[in-house]
Amino acid sequence: GENVEQHPSTLSVQEGDSAVIKCTYSDSASNYFPWYKQELGKRPQLIIDIRSNVGEKKDQRIAVTLNKTAKHFSLHITETQPEDSAVYFCAATPNNAGNMLTFGGGTRLMVKP
Amino acid sequence: GAGVSQSPRYKVAKRGQDVALRCDPISGHVSLFWYQQALGQGPEFLTYFQNEAQLDKSGLPSDRFFAERPEGSVSTLKIQRTQQEDSAVYLCASSLHRGPRETQYFGPGTRLLVL
C-alpha cells in the first residue's frame, strides 16, 4: 500500500518568514495530494490540493509543488502569520486503491510573533 | 451550509464496554470515510462507504470494530469490548462524489478514552 513520509515533524519560524513542509510517497499510482491544517482539538481542514496533471498550484500565501518523478510534494507558506500556527498533514490517494487518504505524520508549525 | 457532524464529541468508556460513534455527513454526499487518529499522529483509514455499501474495511484493526450506513446517510462506528489501545480520536469524512480525487470534508471527531 501507500506510505507517506512527512518532514520536518516540528517547524518554528518568525512571523513574516516562509515555511516549507515536504512529503514523499511510495505508490507511483497516487494522483491526488491534499494538504490539511488541524488546529488543536479541531477538525482537519483542507487548505490546498494538487492533482497529478499539474506541477504547481498557488492560492494567495500558500503553494504546493509536485514532482512525480521523485515522488515528492511540498507545501510552501509565505509571509507567515501567528494564525498559521497549527499541525499540517499531507496526504496521498492512489487511483486504484479506493478513495481513502494515506496521511503523513504531521508537521507542527509554530509562528513566533 | 452544515458541515460533517459527529456525536458524541467525547466518550469515556471502561475497558470491555461497547461504544457507538455517530457521523452525520454533509447532505447528499455519496462517500463516507472513518479514520482513527492517535495522539500526535496523522489520521489512519478505517473504512469507506459509497452510499450504503461498505466498499473497503481493510483498515479496521480487529473484528471488534464494525461500521454501518444502512440508509446511505448517517453512519455508526461501533467498537465492542473496548481496549485501552482503542483510545484515539475517531474522524468521519464525506465527499460529494465517488471519485478518488474528491475533496474529503472532515467532522470534528469523537475523542474516545478507554480506562
PDB file of C-alpha atoms in Angstrom:
ATOM      1  CA  GLY A   1       0.000   0.000   0.000  1.00  0.00           C
ATOM      2  CA  GLU A   2       0.832   3.688   0.014  1.00  0.00           C
ATOM      3  CA  ASN A   3       3.308   5.128   2.531  1.00  0.00           C
ATOM      4  CA  VAL A   4       3.666   8.880   3.096  1.00  0.00           C
ATOM      5  CA  GLU A   5       6.604  10.384   4.951  1.00  0.00           C
ATOM      6  CA  GLN A   6       6.486  13.999   6.143  1.00  0.00           C
ATOM      7  CA  HIS A   7       9.291  16.296   7.304  1.00  0.00           C
ATOM      8  CA  PRO A   8      10.012  18.115   9.499  1.00  0.00           C
ATOM      9  CA  SER A   9       7.875  16.995  12.418  1.00  0.00           C
ATOM     10  CA  THR A  10       8.167  20.440  14.006  1.00  0.00           C
ATOM     11  CA  LEU A  11       8.956  23.770  12.420  1.00  0.00           C
ATOM     12  CA  SER A  12       9.395  27.112  14.153  1.00  0.00           C
ATOM     13  CA  VAL A  13       9.580  30.311  12.111  1.00  0.00           C
ATOM     14  CA  GLN A  14       9.463  34.009  12.773  1.00  0.00           C
ATOM     15  CA  GLU A  15       6.360  35.881  11.686  1.00  0.00           C
ATOM     16  CA  GLY A  16       6.793  37.018   8.102  1.00  0.00           C
ATOM     17  CA  ASP A  17       9.226  34.260   7.175  1.00  0.00           C
ATOM     18  CA  SER A  18       8.422  31.395   4.824  1.00  0.00           C
ATOM     19  CA  ALA A  19       7.732  27.805   5.863  1.00  0.00           C
ATOM     20  CA  VAL A  20       8.262  24.694   3.767  1.00  0.00           C
ATOM     21  CA  ILE A  21       6.969  21.214   4.578  1.00  0.00           C
ATOM     22  CA  LYS A  22       7.977  18.229   2.478  1.00  0.00           C
ATOM     23  CA  CYS A  23       6.334  14.872   1.857  1.00  0.00           C
ATOM     24  CA  THR A  24       7.347  11.784  -0.069  1.00  0.00           C
ATOM     25  CA  TYR A  25       5.094   8.966  -1.186  1.00  0.00           C
ATOM     26  CA  SER A  26       5.768   5.433  -2.275  1.00  0.00           C
ATOM     27  CA  ASP A  27       2.990   4.480  -4.706  1.00  0.00           C
ATOM     28  CA  SER A  28       3.566   5.837  -8.204  1.00  0.00           C
ATOM     29  CA  ALA A  29      -0.161   5.366  -8.891  1.00  0.00           C
ATOM     30  CA  SER A  30      -1.038   8.133  -6.424  1.00  0.00           C
ATOM     31  CA  ASN A  31      -2.537  11.096  -8.235  1.00  0.00           C
ATOM     32  CA  TYR A  32      -4.216  13.323  -5.653  1.00  0.00           C
ATOM     33  CA  PHE A  33      -2.352  15.164  -2.901  1.00  0.00           C
ATOM     34  CA  PRO A  34      -4.291  17.306  -0.405  1.00  0.00           C
ATOM     35  CA  TRP A  35      -2.924  19.295   2.498  1.00  0.00           C
ATOM     36  CA  TYR A  36      -4.900  19.688   5.708  1.00  0.00           C
ATOM     37  CA  LYS A  37      -4.476  22.131   8.587  1.00  0.00           C
ATOM     38  CA  GLN A  38      -5.553  20.971  12.030  1.00  0.00           C
ATOM     39  CA  GLU A  39      -5.708  23.306  14.987  1.00  0.00           C
ATOM     40  CA  LEU A  40      -5.665  21.836  18.466  1.00  0.00           C
ATOM     41  CA  GLY A  41      -8.867  19.940  19.152  1.00  0.00           C
ATOM     42  CA  LYS A  42     -10.370  20.908  15.797  1.00  0.00           C
ATOM     43  CA  ARG A  43     -11.195  19.071  12.612  1.00  0.00           C
ATOM     44  CA  PRO A  44      -8.674  18.790   9.756  1.00  0.00           C
ATOM     45  CA  GLN A  45      -9.450  21.448   7.159  1.00  0.00           C
ATOM     46  CA  LEU A  46      -8.360  21.306   3.542  1.00  0.00           C
ATOM     47  CA  ILE A  47      -6.131  24.239   2.667  1.00  0.00           C
ATOM     48  CA  ILE A  48      -4.918  23.265  -0.801  1.00  0.00           C
ATOM     49  CA  ASP A  49      -4.681  20.216  -3.023  1.00  0.00           C
ATOM     50  CA  ILE A  50      -2.930  19.243  -6.216  1.00  0.00           C
ATOM     51  CA  ARG A  51      -3.674  16.630  -8.813  1.00  0.00           C
ATOM     52  CA  SER A  52      -1.057  14.751 -10.740  1.00  0.00           C
ATOM     53  CA  ASN A  53      -1.635  16.546 -14.018  1.00  0.00           C
ATOM     54  CA  VAL A  54      -0.084  19.790 -12.705  1.00  0.00           C
ATOM     55  CA  GLY A  55       3.249  20.571 -11.092  1.00  0.00           C
ATOM     56  CA  GLU A  56       2.348  23.594  -9.012  1.00  0.00           C
ATOM     57  CA  LYS A  57      -0.703  25.297  -7.568  1.00  0.00           C
ATOM     58  CA  LYS A  58      -0.938  28.550  -5.667  1.00  0.00           C
ATOM     59  CA  ASP A  59      -3.617  30.152  -3.513  1.00  0.00           C
ATOM     60  CA  GLN A  60      -2.614  33.504  -2.027  1.00  0.00           C
ATOM     61  CA  ARG A  61       0.167  32.800   0.512  1.00  0.00           C
ATOM     62  CA  ILE A  62       0.003  29.036   0.068  1.00  0.00           C
ATOM     63  CA  ALA A  63       1.523  26.989  -2.736  1.00  0.00           C
ATOM     64  CA  VAL A  64       2.057  23.308  -3.373  1.00  0.00           C
ATOM     65  CA  THR A  65       4.568  21.759  -5.755  1.00  0.00           C
ATOM     66  CA  LEU A  66       4.582  18.198  -7.037  1.00  0.00           C
ATOM     67  CA  ASN A  67       7.448  16.198  -8.500  1.00  0.00           C
ATOM     68  CA  LYS A  68       6.002  12.917  -9.776  1.00  0.00           C
ATOM     69  CA  THR A  69       9.331  11.573 -10.922  1.00  0.00           C
ATOM     70  CA  ALA A  70      10.843  11.914  -7.486  1.00  0.00           C
ATOM     71  CA  LYS A  71       7.524  11.141  -5.765  1.00  0.00           C
ATOM     72  CA  HIS A  72       7.550  14.129  -3.503  1.00  0.00           C
ATOM     73  CA  PHE A  73       5.420  17.193  -2.932  1.00  0.00           C
ATOM     74  CA  SER A  74       5.831  20.261  -0.772  1.00  0.00           C
ATOM     75  CA  LEU A  75       3.753  22.933   0.924  1.00  0.00           C
ATOM     76  CA  HIS A  76       5.047  26.482   0.890  1.00  0.00           C
ATOM     77  CA  ILE A  77       3.616  29.187   3.128  1.00  0.00           C
ATOM     78  CA  THR A  78       4.903  32.716   2.601  1.00  0.00           C
ATOM     79  CA  GLU A  79       4.609  35.705   4.911  1.00  0.00           C
ATOM     80  CA  THR A  80       3.647  33.502   7.819  1.00  0.00           C
ATOM     81  CA  GLN A  81       1.306  34.829  10.473  1.00  0.00           C
ATOM     82  CA  PRO A  82       0.679  33.645  14.046  1.00  0.00           C
ATOM     83  CA  GLU A  83      -2.698  32.226  12.952  1.00  0.00           C
ATOM     84  CA  ASP A  84      -0.839  29.852  10.630  1.00  0.00           C
ATOM     85  CA  SER A  85       0.333  28.004  13.753  1.00  0.00           C
ATOM     86  CA  ALA A  86      -1.188  24.510  13.620  1.00  0.00           C
ATOM     87  CA  VAL A  87      -0.402  20.942  12.618  1.00  0.00           C
ATOM     88  CA  TYR A  88      -0.259  20.385   8.881  1.00  0.00           C
ATOM     89  CA  PHE A  89      -0.836  16.993   7.272  1.00  0.00           C
ATOM     90  CA  CYS A  90      -0.046  15.940   3.744  1.00  0.00           C
ATOM     91  CA  ALA A  91      -1.893  13.015   2.194  1.00  0.00           C
ATOM     92  CA  ALA A  92      -1.982  10.950  -0.952  1.00  0.00           C
ATOM     93  CA  THR A  93      -4.508   8.726  -2.629  1.00  0.00           C
ATOM     94  CA  PRO A  94      -3.867   6.226  -5.418  1.00  0.00           C
ATOM     95  CA  ASN A  95      -6.427   5.995  -8.153  1.00  0.00           C
ATOM     96  CA  ASN A  96      -6.626   2.241  -7.961  1.00  0.00           C
ATOM     97  CA  ALA A  97      -6.844   1.700  -4.208  1.00  0.00           C
ATOM     98  CA  GLY A  98     -10.239   3.009  -3.338  1.00  0.00           C
ATOM     99  CA  ASN A  99     -10.654   6.541  -2.221  1.00  0.00           C
ATOM    100  CA  MET A 100      -9.050   6.609   1.170  1.00  0.00           C
ATOM    101  CA  LEU A 101      -6.323   9.071   2.032  1.00  0.00           C
ATOM    102  CA  THR A 102      -2.958   7.972   3.396  1.00  0.00           C
ATOM    103  CA  PHE A 103      -1.634  10.712   5.673  1.00  0.00           C
ATOM    104  CA  GLY A 104       1.829  11.774   6.665  1.00  0.00           C
ATOM    105  CA  GLY A 105       2.736  12.038  10.326  1.00  0.00           C
ATOM    106  CA  GLY A 106       2.141  15.776  10.504  1.00  0.00           C
ATOM    107  CA  THR A 107       4.224  18.921  10.987  1.00  0.00           C
ATOM    108  CA  ARG A 108       3.661  21.197  13.945  1.00  0.00           C
ATOM    109  CA  LEU A 109       4.232  24.724  12.680  1.00  0.00           C
ATOM    110  CA  MET A 110       4.834  27.465  15.222  1.00  0.00           C
ATOM    111  CA  VAL A 111       4.932  31.055  14.025  1.00  0.00           C
ATOM    112  CA  LYS A 112       6.514  33.343  16.569  1.00  0.00           C
ATOM    113  CA  PRO A 113       5.283  36.942  16.594  1.00  0.00           C
TER     114      PRO A 113
ATOM    115  CA  GLY B   1     -24.179  25.080   4.956  1.00  0.00           C
ATOM    116  CA  ALA B   2     -23.871  22.458   7.646  1.00  0.00           C
ATOM    117  CA  GLY B   3     -20.658  20.503   7.673  1.00  0.00           C
ATOM    118  CA  VAL B   4     -19.957  16.990   8.847  1.00  0.00           C
ATOM    119  CA  SER B   5     -21.078  16.475  12.424  1.00  0.00           C
ATOM    120  CA  GLN B   6     -20.164  13.762  14.884  1.00  0.00           C
ATOM    121  CA  SER B   7     -21.508  12.698  18.248  1.00  0.00           C
ATOM    122  CA  PRO B   8     -20.645  12.349  20.982  1.00  0.00           C
ATOM    123  CA  ARG B   9     -17.667  14.698  20.918  1.00  0.00           C
ATOM    124  CA  TYR B  10     -16.134  12.952  23.930  1.00  0.00           C
ATOM    125  CA  LYS B  11     -16.651   9.469  25.242  1.00  0.00           C
ATOM    126  CA  VAL B  12     -15.127   7.809  28.270  1.00  0.00           C
ATOM    127  CA  ALA B  13     -15.574   4.058  28.438  1.00  0.00           C
ATOM    128  CA  LYS B  14     -14.451   1.395  30.840  1.00  0.00           C
ATOM    129  CA  ARG B  15     -12.410  -1.371  29.311  1.00  0.00           C
ATOM    130  CA  GLY B  16     -14.751  -4.026  27.989  1.00  0.00           C
ATOM    131  CA  GLN B  17     -17.667  -1.691  27.290  1.00  0.00           C
ATOM    132  CA  ASP B  18     -19.223  -1.301  23.868  1.00  0.00           C
ATOM    133  CA  VAL B  19     -19.389   2.151  22.286  1.00  0.00           C
ATOM    134  CA  ALA B  20     -21.198   3.614  19.277  1.00  0.00           C
ATOM    135  CA  LEU B  21     -19.983   6.698  17.445  1.00  0.00           C
ATOM    136  CA  ARG B  22     -22.228   8.594  15.066  1.00  0.00           C
ATOM    137  CA  CYS B  23     -21.425  10.530  11.926  1.00  0.00           C
ATOM    138  CA  ASP B  24     -23.760  12.837  10.010  1.00  0.00           C
ATOM    139  CA  PRO B  25     -22.171  13.598   6.646  1.00  0.00           C
ATOM    140  CA  ILE B  26     -22.875  16.626   4.510  1.00  0.00           C
ATOM    141  CA  SER B  27     -26.293  16.165   2.929  1.00  0.00           C
ATOM    142  CA  GLY B  28     -26.096  14.488  -0.447  1.00  0.00           C
ATOM    143  CA  HIS B  29     -22.539  13.278  -0.071  1.00  0.00           C
ATOM    144  CA  VAL B  30     -22.124   9.844  -1.568  1.00  0.00           C
ATOM    145  CA  SER B  31     -18.863   8.796   0.035  1.00  0.00           C
ATOM    146  CA  LEU B  32     -18.190   8.442   3.752  1.00  0.00           C
ATOM    147  CA  PHE B  33     -14.935   7.550   5.473  1.00  0.00           C
ATOM    148  CA  TRP B  34     -13.871   6.719   9.013  1.00  0.00           C
ATOM    149  CA  TYR B  35     -10.355   7.424  10.222  1.00  0.00           C
ATOM    150  CA  GLN B  36      -8.611   6.843  13.538  1.00  0.00           C
ATOM    151  CA  GLN B  37      -6.188   9.483  14.796  1.00  0.00           C
ATOM    152  CA  ALA B  38      -3.872   8.570  17.651  1.00  0.00           C
ATOM    153  CA  LEU B  39      -2.375  11.364  19.720  1.00  0.00           C
ATOM    154  CA  GLY B  40       0.298  13.233  17.775  1.00  0.00           C
ATOM    155  CA  GLN B  41      -0.190  11.223  14.588  1.00  0.00           C
ATOM    156  CA  GLY B  42      -1.906  11.545  11.264  1.00  0.00           C
ATOM    157  CA  PRO B  43      -5.340  10.027  10.660  1.00  0.00           C
ATOM    158  CA  GLU B  44      -5.363   6.386   9.596  1.00  0.00           C
ATOM    159  CA  PHE B  45      -8.027   4.926   7.343  1.00  0.00           C
ATOM    160  CA  LEU B  46     -10.536   2.522   8.848  1.00  0.00           C
ATOM    161  CA  THR B  47     -13.386   2.028   6.394  1.00  0.00           C
ATOM    162  CA  TYR B  48     -15.188   3.534   3.390  1.00  0.00           C
ATOM    163  CA  PHE B  49     -18.808   3.619   2.253  1.00  0.00           C
ATOM    164  CA  GLN B  50     -20.302   4.541  -1.066  1.00  0.00           C
ATOM    165  CA  ASN B  51     -23.947   5.220  -0.272  1.00  0.00           C
ATOM    166  CA  GLU B  52     -24.976   2.255   1.895  1.00  0.00           C
ATOM    167  CA  ALA B  53     -22.347  -0.129   0.540  1.00  0.00           C
ATOM    168  CA  GLN B  54     -19.221  -0.689   2.580  1.00  0.00           C
ATOM    169  CA  LEU B  55     -16.634  -0.974  -0.175  1.00  0.00           C
ATOM    170  CA  ASP B  56     -13.468  -1.101   1.898  1.00  0.00           C
ATOM    171  CA  LYS B  57     -12.993  -2.145   5.511  1.00  0.00           C
ATOM    172  CA  SER B  58      -9.345  -3.059   5.241  1.00  0.00           C
ATOM    173  CA  GLY B  59      -8.306  -0.554   7.910  1.00  0.00           C
ATOM    174  CA  LEU B  60     -10.484  -1.889  10.714  1.00  0.00           C
ATOM    175  CA  PRO B  61      -7.958  -3.100  13.309  1.00  0.00           C
ATOM    176  CA  SER B  62      -9.947  -6.080  14.590  1.00  0.00           C
ATOM    177  CA  ASP B  63     -13.310  -7.774  14.406  1.00  0.00           C
ATOM    178  CA  ARG B  64     -14.344  -5.713  17.431  1.00  0.00           C
ATOM    179  CA  PHE B  65     -14.791  -2.788  15.050  1.00  0.00           C
ATOM    180  CA  PHE B  66     -17.936  -2.613  12.967  1.00  0.00           C
ATOM    181  CA  ALA B  67     -19.373   0.183  10.832  1.00  0.00           C
ATOM    182  CA  GLU B  68     -22.652   0.628   9.043  1.00  0.00           C
ATOM    183  CA  ARG B  69     -24.506   3.169   6.928  1.00  0.00           C
ATOM    184  CA  PRO B  70     -27.862   1.473   6.372  1.00  0.00           C
ATOM    185  CA  GLU B  71     -29.668   4.264   4.518  1.00  0.00           C
ATOM    186  CA  GLY B  72     -26.712   5.823   2.802  1.00  0.00           C
ATOM    187  CA  SER B  73     -26.554   8.888   5.016  1.00  0.00           C
ATOM    188  CA  VAL B  74     -25.818   8.632   8.767  1.00  0.00           C
ATOM    189  CA  SER B  75     -23.089   6.176   9.726  1.00  0.00           C
ATOM    190  CA  THR B  76     -22.270   4.485  13.003  1.00  0.00           C
ATOM    191  CA  LEU B  77     -18.914   3.070  14.053  1.00  0.00           C
ATOM    192  CA  LYS B  78     -19.264   0.509  16.795  1.00  0.00           C
ATOM    193  CA  ILE B  79     -16.453  -0.799  18.935  1.00  0.00           C
ATOM    194  CA  GLN B  80     -17.154  -3.848  21.034  1.00  0.00           C
ATOM    195  CA  ARG B  81     -15.301  -4.808  24.204  1.00  0.00           C
ATOM    196  CA  THR B  82     -13.184  -1.653  24.119  1.00  0.00           C
ATOM    197  CA  GLN B  83      -9.491  -1.878  24.956  1.00  0.00           C
ATOM    198  CA  GLN B  84      -7.112   0.846  26.108  1.00  0.00           C
ATOM    199  CA  GLU B  85      -5.390   0.835  22.716  1.00  0.00           C
ATOM    200  CA  ASP B  86      -8.692   1.937  21.177  1.00  0.00           C
ATOM    201  CA  SER B  87      -8.241   5.356  22.814  1.00  0.00           C
ATOM    202  CA  ALA B  88      -7.990   7.850  19.951  1.00  0.00           C
ATOM    203  CA  VAL B  89      -9.926  10.467  18.038  1.00  0.00           C
ATOM    204  CA  TYR B  90     -12.296   8.929  15.507  1.00  0.00           C
ATOM    205  CA  LEU B  91     -12.796  11.170  12.499  1.00  0.00           C
ATOM    206  CA  CYS B  92     -15.510  10.909   9.915  1.00  0.00           C
ATOM    207  CA  ALA B  93     -15.205  12.487   6.469  1.00  0.00           C
ATOM    208  CA  SER B  94     -17.516  12.731   3.490  1.00  0.00           C
ATOM    209  CA  SER B  95     -17.142  13.636  -0.145  1.00  0.00           C
ATOM    210  CA  LEU B  96     -19.730  14.576  -2.724  1.00  0.00           C
ATOM    211  CA  HIS B  97     -18.954  12.008  -5.384  1.00  0.00           C
ATOM    212  CA  ARG B  98     -17.263   8.665  -5.522  1.00  0.00           C
ATOM    213  CA  GLY B  99     -14.120   9.549  -7.427  1.00  0.00           C
ATOM    214  CA  PRO B 100     -10.687   9.052  -5.896  1.00  0.00           C
ATOM    215  CA  ARG B 101      -9.740  12.718  -6.184  1.00  0.00           C
ATOM    216  CA  GLU B 102     -12.722  14.189  -4.445  1.00  0.00           C
ATOM    217  CA  THR B 103     -12.221  16.577  -1.559  1.00  0.00           C
ATOM    218  CA  GLN B 104     -12.920  14.960   1.778  1.00  0.00           C
ATOM    219  CA  TYR B 105     -14.564  17.142   4.428  1.00  0.00           C
ATOM    220  CA  PHE B 106     -13.908  16.121   7.991  1.00  0.00           C
ATOM    221  CA  GLY B 107     -16.056  16.212  11.075  1.00  0.00           C
ATOM    222  CA  PRO B 108     -14.759  17.421  14.455  1.00  0.00           C
ATOM    223  CA  GLY B 109     -14.138  13.879  15.647  1.00  0.00           C
ATOM    224  CA  THR B 110     -15.095  11.848  18.683  1.00  0.00           C
ATOM    225  CA  ARG B 111     -12.390  11.618  21.310  1.00  0.00           C
ATOM    226  CA  LEU B 112     -12.598   8.168  22.895  1.00  0.00           C
ATOM    227  CA  LEU B 113     -10.807   7.427  26.145  1.00  0.00           C
ATOM    228  CA  VAL B 114     -10.853   3.854  27.397  1.00  0.00           C
ATOM    229  CA  LEU B 115      -9.950   3.457  31.036  1.00  0.00           C
TER     230      LEU B 115
END
